[in-house]
Amino acid sequence: MSDCIFCRIAAGEIPADKVYEDERFVAFRDIAPKAKVHLLLIPRRHIESLEVLETADEALAGAMLRLLPRLAREAGLEEGFRTIINTGPGGGQEVPHLHCHLLGGEDLPGF
Ligand code: 5GP
Ligand code: ZN
């Protein structure tokens, strides 16, 4: 999707402060961090949101989840971290390309 900002970041067409990439995923720093560490983990493939994940995507989704603690560790979040996936307008999703927020590095507000 050439008009999707996260597809363009994954493709290197828009600069981002990338902290990780492999053949399936890219992680980069959020442009407007809500915590000392605020990363976004995305699949390279354009998947709009959790709503449209299919059975065939289960391995991808599992790999995405398993990447999170590794990214957290590499970001120095030894004490733990918070993950958030906003879905659809009711969930406050602003960018329609599946992404998981990874936050930490300071006391996070109660939830
Ligand atoms: P959402 O509200 O969709 O769950 O979160 C989208 C996130 O993407 C927001 O935290 C926002 O700051 C971040 N974001 C939006 N545009 C860009 C961008 O161009 N670059 C980076 N690094 N982050 C972005
Ligand atoms: Zn996209």
Short mmCIF file of C-alpha atoms and ligand atoms in Angstrom, two decimals:
data_model
loop_
_atom_site.label_atom_id
_atom_site.label_comp_id
_atom_site.label_asym_id
_atom_site.label_seq_id
_atom_site.Cartn_x
_atom_site.Cartn_y
_atom_site.Cartn_z
CA MET A 1 0.00 0.00 0.00
CA SER A 2 1.95 2.98 -1.27
CA ASP A 3 -0.12 5.50 0.69
CA CYS A 4 0.32 3.70 4.01
CA ILE A 5 2.82 5.50 6.21
CA PHE A 6 3.99 2.33 7.97
CA CYS A 7 4.39 0.43 4.67
CA ARG A 8 6.52 3.33 3.52
CA ILE A 9 8.61 3.23 6.69
CA ALA A 10 9.07 -0.53 6.27
CA ALA A 11 10.17 0.03 2.67
CA GLY A 12 12.62 2.75 3.73
CA GLU A 13 10.75 5.41 1.75
CA ILE A 14 10.10 7.47 4.89
CA PRO A 15 12.85 7.82 7.48
CA ALA A 16 12.33 6.29 10.90
CA ASP A 17 14.55 5.50 13.84
CA LYS A 18 14.58 1.75 13.31
CA VAL A 19 15.76 -0.48 16.14
CA TYR A 20 15.08 -3.86 14.53
CA GLU A 21 14.25 -5.38 11.18
CA ASP A 22 14.07 -8.80 9.62
CA GLU A 23 12.28 -10.28 6.63
CA ARG A 24 8.87 -10.08 8.32
CA PHE A 25 8.99 -7.25 10.87
CA VAL A 26 10.29 -3.76 11.51
CA ALA A 27 10.46 -1.94 14.85
CA PHE A 28 11.11 1.76 15.17
CA ARG A 29 10.76 4.59 17.67
CA ASP A 30 7.41 6.33 17.87
CA ILE A 31 7.63 9.87 16.54
CA ALA A 32 5.64 11.19 19.53
CA PRO A 33 6.80 9.00 22.42
CA LYS A 34 4.41 8.53 25.33
CA ALA A 35 7.15 7.06 27.54
CA LYS A 36 10.95 7.13 27.75
CA VAL A 37 10.98 4.06 25.53
CA HIS A 38 8.16 3.90 22.99
CA LEU A 39 8.64 1.53 20.08
CA LEU A 40 6.26 0.40 17.36
CA LEU A 41 6.52 -3.14 16.01
CA ILE A 42 4.90 -3.77 12.64
CA PRO A 43 4.70 -6.60 10.15
CA ARG A 44 6.19 -5.58 6.79
CA ARG A 45 3.10 -6.88 5.06
CA HIS A 46 0.16 -4.49 5.10
CA ILE A 47 -2.39 -5.90 7.52
CA GLU A 48 -4.90 -3.27 8.51
CA SER A 49 -5.58 -4.35 12.07
CA LEU A 50 -6.25 -7.29 14.37
CA GLU A 51 -9.76 -7.36 12.87
CA VAL A 52 -8.52 -8.80 9.60
CA LEU A 53 -5.97 -11.32 10.90
CA GLU A 54 -6.66 -14.72 9.38
CA THR A 55 -5.81 -18.27 10.34
CA ALA A 56 -2.94 -18.13 7.87
CA ASP A 57 -1.52 -15.19 9.85
CA GLU A 58 -1.29 -17.06 13.15
CA ALA A 59 2.39 -17.88 12.79
CA LEU A 60 3.11 -14.25 11.93
CA ALA A 61 1.09 -13.02 14.91
CA GLY A 62 2.84 -15.46 17.23
CA ALA A 63 6.26 -14.42 15.98
CA MET A 64 5.29 -10.78 16.46
CA LEU A 65 4.35 -11.43 20.09
CA ARG A 66 7.54 -13.34 20.73
CA LEU A 67 9.64 -10.49 19.36
CA LEU A 68 8.33 -8.06 21.97
CA PRO A 69 10.29 -9.24 25.02
CA ARG A 70 13.42 -9.41 22.90
CA LEU A 71 12.97 -5.80 21.74
CA ALA A 72 12.19 -4.76 25.31
CA ARG A 73 15.37 -6.39 26.59
CA GLU A 74 17.42 -4.76 23.86
CA ALA A 75 15.89 -1.39 24.81
CA GLY A 76 17.00 -1.93 28.40
CA LEU A 77 13.56 -2.65 29.82
CA GLU A 78 14.74 -5.29 32.25
CA GLU A 79 11.94 -4.60 34.74
CA GLY A 80 9.11 -5.16 32.30
CA PHE A 81 7.17 -3.30 29.67
CA ARG A 82 3.69 -2.46 28.41
CA THR A 83 2.25 -3.45 25.05
CA ILE A 84 -0.80 -1.92 23.41
CA ILE A 85 -2.54 -2.74 20.14
CA ASN A 86 -5.22 -0.22 19.23
CA THR A 87 -7.84 -1.59 16.86
CA GLY A 88 -10.22 0.49 14.78
CA PRO A 89 -11.60 3.93 15.57
CA GLY A 90 -13.21 2.67 18.78
CA GLY A 91 -9.77 1.56 19.96
CA GLY A 92 -8.09 4.80 18.98
CA GLN A 93 -6.17 3.33 16.05
CA GLU A 94 -4.82 6.20 13.97
CA VAL A 95 -2.57 4.36 11.54
CA PRO A 96 -4.41 1.55 9.71
CA HIS A 97 -1.45 -0.83 9.57
CA LEU A 98 -1.25 -3.35 12.41
CA HIS A 99 1.25 -2.23 15.03
CA CYS A 100 2.06 -3.00 18.61
CA HIS A 101 3.19 -0.22 20.92
CA LEU A 102 5.97 -1.22 23.32
CA LEU A 103 6.38 1.19 26.23
CA GLY A 104 8.53 1.42 29.32
CA GLY A 105 11.57 2.96 30.93
CA GLU A 106 9.63 5.03 33.44
CA ASP A 107 6.65 4.71 35.76
CA LEU A 108 3.66 4.26 33.48
CA PRO A 109 0.27 5.58 34.53
CA GLY A 110 -2.25 3.13 35.92
CA PHE A 111 -4.52 1.54 33.41
P1 5GP B 1 -2.22 4.29 16.91
O1 5GP B 1 -2.96 5.43 17.53
O2 5GP B 1 -2.61 4.06 15.47
O3 5GP B 1 -2.26 3.04 17.74
O4 5GP B 1 -0.69 4.70 16.95
C1 5GP B 1 -0.03 5.28 15.88
C2 5GP B 1 1.31 5.74 16.40
O5 5GP B 1 2.14 6.01 15.30
C3 5GP B 1 1.22 7.02 17.25
O6 5GP B 1 1.78 6.77 18.54
C4 5GP B 1 2.06 8.03 16.44
O7 5GP B 1 2.83 8.88 17.26
C5 5GP B 1 2.93 7.13 15.59
N1 5GP B 1 3.28 7.68 14.28
C6 5GP B 1 2.44 8.26 13.39
N2 5GP B 1 3.12 8.65 12.30
C7 5GP B 1 4.41 8.28 12.50
C8 5GP B 1 5.60 8.43 11.71
O8 5GP B 1 5.60 8.95 10.60
N3 5GP B 1 6.75 7.95 12.24
C9 5GP B 1 6.80 7.36 13.48
N4 5GP B 1 7.99 6.93 13.90
N5 5GP B 1 5.70 7.22 14.24
C10 5GP B 1 4.52 7.67 13.76
ZN ZN B 2 0.69 -0.52 5.51
#
